[in-house]
């Protein structure tokens, strides 16, 4: 991996401090990403809000691919992340692609999925052997919980879920060949599921996508892109909320407090999202015209990223203790972990429920839990995400 001044070897273990140092030097910096792409990164809470609401900072898969190829060369392979989906489109296209999702992400979703999240969480925690040494929370809980909930949302049969879990794991992993194989296997699997839902539809999201396809509102590629978007946007993000939250609560001393007073769980989840948000840098936007953010002019046709991690720890917004977990923080909900404005995360209510149910249940069952100091954890080296490779915990020390 190409190293630059920003992404030095020790960057991954202390990126929060590096980002804050950058913010103090100015709100907008031109950085070189590890893959060689030159992009503008916006730091700090006020500047992030300006960028997230700017009418000329847009998202369109074709435009973004064109600009990336201009920077990196015409032949670079672009990952599925840059395929067309609701996430990477604008205007009428975006509304069309979002419509089938919106039908599922309102109060109906929470009513249908809330009780299932409780059951799935209880079942997963029942399976943990807490008495035979440290438990890796990433493996035992953070990975399986969100993918099982997504499978429920999509309406995938229960018996298929272990297979879907293993493909998702490979898809997200660092082995490029295994990731490509898993992507192909998931595509073939989704094609079968779509055919089955066409024969017998239900109350689930895949059935809604089939109906939208048959009504001519989406084509086959867009249906597949939407399914992958949900797995990519909904899985690793929630997984890291669980890992980052476990680390923050245990290292910051708030675990026992939450065990005593579970009513604090919603504000604890908000504060976890603020302190160590899973999406620490937003996916690519491009400047459709020359734009000015916090006094810095960015030319047209450039890639612009927003550091949500820096916004959420901005001492000018959250005070001098912005780098500390405080589950009583009155203004924690001003965080930008789910973005802000028109592109606010669609899955935020679902992620909040998963976090709240899980942390309430973990602290209730194991109020004495501690980080396993003899099993150190390392951060993931991921530009856009903040997360841990493992999270070893002694549940019954
Ligand atoms: C802790 C968990 C999560 C975090 C931190 C998170 C964060 C985000 C962020 C930062 C964005 C982009 C905002 C922007 O670029 O302006 C986003 C968009 C999105 N998220 Fe989430 N997300 C989470 C969970 C989920 C879940 C569970 C789902 C679905 C099951 C989901 C679905 C989406 C979708 C569909 C979009 C695109 C929305 C659009 O373009 O209008 N997310 N999320």
Coordinates of C-alpha atoms and ligand atoms in Angstrom, one line a residue:
X1 CA 0.0 0.0 0.0
X2 CA 1.4 3.4 -0.9
X3 CA 2.1 5.5 2.2
X4 CA 1.8 9.2 2.3
X5 CA 2.3 11.7 5.1
X6 CA -1.2 11.3 6.3
X7 CA -1.4 7.5 6.2
X8 CA 1.9 6.8 8.0
X9 CA 2.4 3.4 9.7
X10 CA 1.1 4.4 13.0
X11 CA -1.9 6.4 11.5
X12 CA -4.4 3.6 12.0
X13 CA -3.9 3.4 15.8
X14 CA -4.2 7.2 16.3
X15 CA -6.2 8.6 13.4
X16 CA -8.5 10.5 15.7
X17 CA -5.6 12.6 16.9
X18 CA -4.2 13.1 13.4
X19 CA -7.6 14.2 12.1
X20 CA -7.9 16.7 15.0
X21 CA -4.4 18.1 14.2
X22 CA -5.4 18.5 10.6
X23 CA -8.7 20.3 11.6
X24 CA -6.7 22.7 13.7
X25 CA -4.6 23.6 10.6
X26 CA -7.7 24.3 8.4
X27 CA -11.1 23.0 7.5
X28 CA -10.3 21.7 4.0
X29 CA -7.2 19.8 2.9
X30 CA -6.1 18.2 -0.3
X31 CA -4.9 14.7 0.6
X32 CA -3.6 11.7 -1.4
X33 CA -5.5 8.5 -0.4
X34 CA -3.6 5.2 -0.1
X35 CA -4.8 4.1 -3.5
X36 CA -3.3 7.3 -5.0
X37 CA -6.5 9.3 -5.5
X38 CA -6.1 13.0 -4.8
X39 CA -9.2 14.1 -2.9
X40 CA -10.3 17.1 -0.8
X41 CA -11.2 16.2 2.8
X42 CA -13.4 18.5 4.9
X43 CA -12.6 18.5 8.6
X44 CA -14.6 19.9 11.6
X45 CA -18.3 20.1 12.4
X46 CA -19.3 23.4 10.8
X47 CA -17.4 22.8 7.6
X48 CA -18.9 19.2 7.4
X49 CA -22.4 20.6 7.6
X50 CA -21.6 23.1 4.9
X51 CA -20.3 20.3 2.6
X52 CA -23.1 17.9 3.3
X53 CA -25.7 20.5 2.4
X54 CA -23.8 22.0 -0.6
X55 CA -26.0 22.0 -3.7
X56 CA -22.9 21.5 -6.0
X57 CA -21.4 18.5 -4.2
X58 CA -23.1 15.7 -5.9
X59 CA -23.1 11.9 -6.3
X60 CA -23.3 10.2 -9.6
X61 CA -21.6 6.9 -10.4
X62 CA -20.6 7.9 -14.0
X63 CA -19.2 11.3 -13.0
X64 CA -17.3 9.9 -10.0
X65 CA -15.9 7.0 -12.1
X66 CA -14.8 9.5 -14.8
X67 CA -13.0 11.7 -12.3
X68 CA -11.3 8.7 -10.6
X69 CA -10.1 7.4 -13.9
X70 CA -8.7 10.9 -14.8
X71 CA -6.7 10.7 -11.5
X72 CA -5.7 7.0 -11.5
X73 CA -5.6 6.0 -15.2
X74 CA -8.2 4.7 -17.6
X75 CA -7.7 1.0 -16.8
X76 CA -8.0 0.9 -13.0
X77 CA -10.6 -1.6 -11.8
X78 CA -13.3 0.2 -9.7
X79 CA -14.9 -1.9 -6.9
X80 CA -18.7 -2.5 -6.7
X81 CA -18.9 0.4 -4.3
X82 CA -18.8 2.7 -7.4
X83 CA -21.7 0.9 -9.2
X84 CA -24.9 2.8 -9.7
X85 CA -27.3 2.6 -6.7
X86 CA -29.4 5.1 -4.7
X87 CA -26.2 6.0 -2.8
X88 CA -24.4 7.0 -6.0
X89 CA -27.0 8.8 -8.0
X90 CA -28.8 12.2 -8.0
X91 CA -32.1 13.8 -8.8
X92 CA -34.9 11.8 -10.3
X93 CA -32.8 8.6 -10.7
X94 CA -32.1 8.6 -7.0
X95 CA -35.7 9.1 -6.0
X96 CA -36.7 6.2 -8.3
X97 CA -34.0 3.9 -6.8
X98 CA -34.9 4.9 -3.3
X99 CA -38.7 4.5 -3.6
X100 CA -38.8 0.7 -3.0
X101 CA -36.5 1.1 0.0
X102 CA -38.4 4.0 1.6
X103 CA -41.5 1.8 1.7
X104 CA -39.6 -0.4 4.2
X105 CA -37.6 2.0 6.3
X106 CA -40.4 3.9 8.0
X107 CA -42.3 3.0 11.2
X108 CA -43.4 -0.2 9.5
X109 CA -39.8 -1.5 9.6
X110 CA -39.4 -0.9 13.3
X111 CA -42.7 -2.5 14.1
X112 CA -41.9 -5.6 12.1
X113 CA -38.2 -5.9 12.9
X114 CA -38.0 -4.5 16.5
X115 CA -39.2 -7.7 18.2
X116 CA -37.1 -9.8 15.8
X117 CA -33.9 -7.9 16.8
X118 CA -34.7 -8.7 20.4
X119 CA -35.1 -12.4 19.6
X120 CA -32.1 -12.7 17.3
X121 CA -29.9 -10.9 19.9
X122 CA -31.0 -13.1 22.7
X123 CA -30.4 -16.2 20.7
X124 CA -26.9 -15.1 19.7
X125 CA -25.9 -14.2 23.3
X126 CA -27.4 -17.6 24.6
X127 CA -24.8 -19.4 22.3
X128 CA -21.8 -17.6 23.8
X129 CA -19.7 -19.6 26.2
X130 CA -18.7 -16.8 28.7
X131 CA -16.8 -19.0 31.1
X132 CA -14.0 -20.5 29.1
X133 CA -11.8 -17.4 28.6
X134 CA -12.0 -14.3 26.5
X135 CA -14.7 -13.9 23.8
X136 CA -14.1 -12.1 20.5
X137 CA -17.2 -9.8 20.4
X138 CA -16.5 -9.0 16.7
X139 CA -16.8 -12.7 15.7
X140 CA -19.5 -13.8 18.1
X141 CA -21.9 -10.8 18.0
X142 CA -20.8 -7.9 15.9
X143 CA -20.6 -9.9 12.6
X144 CA -23.6 -12.2 12.9
X145 CA -26.2 -9.8 14.4
X146 CA -26.4 -7.2 11.6
X147 CA -26.3 -9.8 8.8
X148 CA -29.0 -11.9 10.4
X149 CA -31.2 -8.8 10.8
X150 CA -30.6 -7.8 7.2
X151 CA -31.5 -11.3 6.1
X152 CA -34.8 -10.9 8.0
X153 CA -35.4 -7.5 6.4
X154 CA -34.7 -8.9 2.9
X155 CA -36.9 -12.0 3.6
X156 CA -34.1 -14.6 3.1
X157 CA -35.1 -18.1 4.3
X158 CA -33.6 -18.9 7.8
X159 CA -31.9 -22.0 6.5
X160 CA -29.9 -19.9 4.0
X161 CA -28.6 -17.4 6.5
X162 CA -25.3 -19.3 7.6
X163 CA -24.4 -19.4 3.9
X164 CA -25.2 -15.7 3.4
X165 CA -23.2 -14.9 6.5
X166 CA -20.1 -16.7 5.1
X167 CA -20.3 -15.0 1.7
X168 CA -20.7 -11.6 3.3
X169 CA -17.7 -12.3 5.5
X170 CA -15.6 -13.2 2.4
X171 CA -17.0 -10.3 0.5
X172 CA -15.9 -7.8 3.1
X173 CA -12.5 -9.6 3.8
X174 CA -9.0 -8.6 2.6
X175 CA -8.6 -11.6 0.2
X176 CA -9.5 -10.2 -3.2
X177 CA -10.0 -13.6 -4.9
X178 CA -12.3 -14.8 -2.1
X179 CA -14.1 -11.5 -2.1
X180 CA -14.7 -11.7 -5.9
X181 CA -15.9 -15.4 -5.6
X182 CA -18.3 -14.5 -2.7
X183 CA -19.6 -11.6 -4.8
X184 CA -20.4 -14.0 -7.7
X185 CA -21.9 -16.6 -5.3
X186 CA -24.1 -13.9 -3.7
X187 CA -25.2 -12.6 -7.2
X188 CA -26.3 -16.2 -8.2
X189 CA -28.0 -16.7 -4.9
X190 CA -29.9 -13.4 -5.1
X191 CA -31.0 -14.3 -8.6
X192 CA -32.6 -17.5 -7.2
X193 CA -34.2 -15.6 -4.4
X194 CA -35.7 -13.1 -6.8
X195 CA -37.1 -15.9 -8.9
X196 CA -38.6 -17.5 -5.8
X197 CA -40.2 -14.2 -4.6
X198 CA -41.6 -13.7 -8.1
X199 CA -43.5 -17.1 -7.6
X200 CA -44.5 -16.4 -4.0
X201 CA -44.1 -12.8 -2.8
X202 CA -44.2 -11.7 0.9
X203 CA -44.0 -8.6 3.1
X204 CA -40.3 -8.3 2.6
X205 CA -37.9 -6.0 0.8
X206 CA -36.9 -8.5 -1.9
X207 CA -40.6 -8.9 -2.8
X208 CA -40.9 -5.1 -3.1
X209 CA -37.9 -5.0 -5.4
X210 CA -39.4 -7.7 -7.6
X211 CA -42.7 -5.7 -7.8
X212 CA -40.8 -2.5 -8.7
X213 CA -38.8 -4.4 -11.4
X214 CA -42.0 -5.9 -12.9
X215 CA -43.6 -2.5 -12.9
X216 CA -40.7 -1.2 -15.0
X217 CA -39.4 1.1 -12.3
X218 CA -36.0 -0.6 -11.8
X219 CA -34.0 -2.8 -14.2
X220 CA -32.2 -6.1 -13.2
X221 CA -28.8 -4.4 -12.7
X222 CA -30.4 -1.8 -10.4
X223 CA -32.2 -4.5 -8.4
X224 CA -28.9 -6.3 -7.8
X225 CA -27.1 -3.0 -7.1
X226 CA -29.7 -2.2 -4.4
X227 CA -29.3 -5.6 -2.7
X228 CA -25.5 -5.2 -2.6
X229 CA -25.9 -1.6 -1.4
X230 CA -28.0 -2.8 1.6
X231 CA -25.4 -5.5 2.5
X232 CA -22.5 -3.1 2.2
X233 CA -24.2 0.0 3.8
X234 CA -26.0 -2.0 6.5
X235 CA -23.6 -4.6 7.6
X236 CA -20.1 -3.4 8.3
X237 CA -21.4 -0.1 9.7
X238 CA -23.5 -1.7 12.3
X239 CA -20.8 -4.3 13.0
X240 CA -18.4 -1.5 13.8
X241 CA -21.0 0.3 16.0
X242 CA -21.0 -2.9 18.1
X243 CA -17.2 -3.2 18.2
X244 CA -16.5 0.5 18.7
X245 CA -19.2 0.7 21.4
X246 CA -17.9 -2.3 23.3
X247 CA -14.5 -0.8 23.3
X248 CA -15.7 2.7 24.3
X249 CA -18.0 1.5 27.1
X250 CA -15.4 -0.9 28.6
X251 CA -12.4 1.4 28.3
X252 CA -14.3 4.5 29.3
X253 CA -15.8 3.0 32.5
X254 CA -19.5 3.3 31.4
X255 CA -20.3 -0.4 31.0
X256 CA -21.2 -0.9 34.7
X257 CA -23.2 2.3 34.8
X258 CA -25.3 1.1 31.9
X259 CA -25.8 -2.2 33.6
X260 CA -27.2 -0.4 36.6
X261 CA -29.3 2.0 34.6
X262 CA -30.4 0.6 31.3
X263 CA -32.6 3.7 30.6
X264 CA -29.3 5.4 29.6
X265 CA -28.9 3.0 26.6
X266 CA -30.3 5.4 23.9
X267 CA -28.0 8.2 24.9
X268 CA -25.1 5.8 25.2
X269 CA -25.6 4.6 21.6
X270 CA -25.7 8.3 20.5
X271 CA -22.5 9.0 22.3
X272 CA -20.8 5.9 20.9
X273 CA -21.8 7.0 17.4
X274 CA -20.4 10.5 18.1
X275 CA -17.1 9.3 19.7
X276 CA -16.1 6.6 17.2
X277 CA -18.5 6.6 14.2
X278 CA -18.2 3.6 11.9
X279 CA -18.3 5.7 8.7
X280 CA -15.5 8.1 9.6
X281 CA -15.2 9.5 6.0
X282 CA -18.2 9.7 3.8
X283 CA -18.3 8.0 0.4
X284 CA -17.2 10.0 -2.6
X285 CA -19.0 13.2 -3.7
X286 CA -17.8 15.3 -6.7
X287 CA -17.8 19.1 -7.2
X288 CA -20.2 19.8 -10.1
X289 CA -18.9 23.4 -10.1
X290 CA -16.3 25.4 -8.3
X291 CA -17.4 25.3 -4.6
X292 CA -16.2 27.2 -1.5
X293 CA -16.3 25.4 1.9
X294 CA -15.3 27.3 5.0
X295 CA -13.5 29.9 2.9
X296 CA -11.5 27.3 0.8
X297 CA -12.2 27.1 -2.9
X298 CA -12.4 23.6 -4.5
X299 CA -12.3 23.6 -8.3
X300 CA -15.0 21.8 -10.3
X301 CA -14.5 18.1 -11.2
X302 CA -12.8 17.1 -8.0
X303 CA -13.6 14.3 -5.4
X304 CA -14.7 15.7 -2.1
X305 CA -14.9 13.6 1.1
X306 CA -16.2 14.7 4.5
X307 CA -14.5 13.5 7.7
X308 CA -17.4 12.7 10.0
X309 CA -14.9 11.4 12.5
X310 CA -13.4 14.9 12.8
X311 CA -16.8 16.6 12.9
X312 CA -17.9 14.4 15.7
X313 CA -14.9 15.1 17.9
X314 CA -14.7 18.8 17.1
X315 CA -14.0 20.6 20.4
X316 CA -15.5 23.8 18.9
X317 CA -18.8 22.0 18.8
X318 CA -18.6 19.4 21.6
X319 CA -16.2 21.1 24.1
X320 CA -12.7 20.3 25.2
X321 CA -13.6 16.8 26.3
X322 CA -14.9 15.9 22.8
X323 CA -12.4 13.0 22.7
X324 CA -13.9 11.4 25.9
X325 CA -17.0 9.1 26.1
X326 CA -19.7 10.8 28.3
X327 CA -23.0 9.0 28.1
X328 CA -24.7 11.9 29.8
X329 CA -23.5 14.4 27.2
X330 CA -26.5 16.6 26.5
X331 CA -25.8 17.4 22.9
X332 CA -24.4 14.1 21.7
X333 CA -27.2 13.8 19.2
X334 CA -25.7 16.7 17.2
X335 CA -23.2 14.1 15.8
X336 CA -23.0 13.5 12.1
X337 CA -22.4 9.8 12.2
X338 CA -25.4 9.1 9.9
X339 CA -24.7 12.2 7.7
X340 CA -27.1 15.1 7.6
X341 CA -29.8 16.5 5.3
X342 CA -31.1 14.9 2.2
X343 CA -28.7 11.9 2.2
X344 CA -29.2 11.1 5.9
X345 CA -28.7 7.3 6.4
X346 CA -31.8 5.4 5.6
X347 CA -30.9 2.6 8.1
X348 CA -30.3 4.8 11.1
X349 CA -33.4 3.8 13.1
X350 CA -32.6 0.1 12.5
X351 CA -28.9 0.6 13.5
X352 CA -30.0 2.4 16.7
X353 CA -32.4 -0.4 17.7
X354 CA -29.7 -3.0 17.1
X355 CA -27.2 -1.0 19.2
X356 CA -29.7 -0.3 22.0
X357 CA -31.0 -3.9 22.3
X358 CA -27.5 -5.3 22.2
X359 CA -25.8 -3.0 24.7
X360 CA -28.7 -3.3 27.1
X361 CA -28.6 -7.1 26.9
X362 CA -24.8 -7.4 27.1
X363 CA -24.5 -5.2 30.1
X364 CA -27.4 -6.8 31.9
X365 CA -26.0 -10.4 31.4
X366 CA -22.4 -9.6 32.1
X367 CA -22.2 -6.4 34.2
X368 CA -18.6 -7.2 35.3
X369 CA -17.2 -7.6 31.8
X370 CA -13.7 -6.3 31.1
X371 CA -11.5 -5.9 28.1
X372 CA -9.1 -8.9 27.9
X373 CA -5.8 -7.0 28.4
X374 CA -3.7 -10.0 27.5
X375 CA -5.4 -10.2 24.1
X376 CA -4.7 -6.8 22.5
X377 CA -7.0 -5.6 19.6
X378 CA -5.9 -3.9 16.4
X379 CA -7.8 -1.3 14.4
X380 CA -8.9 -2.1 10.9
X381 CA -6.8 -0.2 8.3
X382 CA -9.8 1.1 6.3
X383 CA -9.9 4.6 4.9
X384 CA -13.6 5.1 5.1
X385 CA -14.5 3.0 8.2
X386 CA -13.5 3.0 11.8
X387 CA -13.5 -0.4 13.3
X388 CA -11.6 -3.2 15.1
X389 CA -10.3 -6.5 13.7
X390 CA -11.1 -8.2 17.0
X391 CA -12.6 -7.2 20.4
X392 CA -11.5 -9.6 23.1
X393 CA -13.6 -9.3 26.2
X394 CA -13.8 -11.4 29.5
X395 CA -17.5 -11.5 30.0
X396 CA -17.2 -13.2 33.4
X397 CA -13.9 -12.2 34.8
Ligands
LIG1 C1 -24.2 2.4 12.8 C2 -24.6 2.1 11.6 C3 -24.7 3.0 10.4 C4 -24.0 4.1 10.1 C5 -22.9 4.8 11.0 C6 -24.4 4.6 8.8 C7 -23.9 5.7 8.2 C8 -24.3 6.2 7.0 C9 -23.7 7.3 6.3 C10 -22.6 8.2 6.9 C11 -24.3 7.5 5.1 C12 -24.0 8.5 4.0 C13 -24.3 9.9 4.3 C14 -23.7 10.8 3.3 O1 -22.7 10.4 2.6 O2 -24.1 11.9 3.3 C15 -25.3 6.4 5.0 C16 -26.1 6.2 3.9 C17 -26.9 5.1 3.8 N1 -27.1 4.1 4.7 FE1 -26.3 4.0 6.6 N2 -25.3 3.7 8.3 C18 -25.5 2.7 9.2 C19 -26.4 1.7 9.1 C20 -27.2 1.4 8.0 C21 -28.1 0.3 7.9 C22 -28.4 -0.7 9.0 C23 -28.7 0.4 6.6 C24 -29.7 -0.5 6.0 C25 -30.1 -1.7 6.3 C26 -28.1 1.6 6.0 C27 -28.5 2.0 4.8 C28 -28.0 3.2 4.2 C29 -28.4 3.6 2.8 C30 -29.4 2.9 1.9 C31 -27.7 4.9 2.6 C32 -27.8 5.7 1.4 C33 -28.9 6.8 1.6 C34 -29.0 7.8 0.5 O3 -28.0 7.9 -0.4 O4 -30.0 8.5 0.5 N3 -27.2 2.2 6.9 N4 -25.2 5.6 6.2

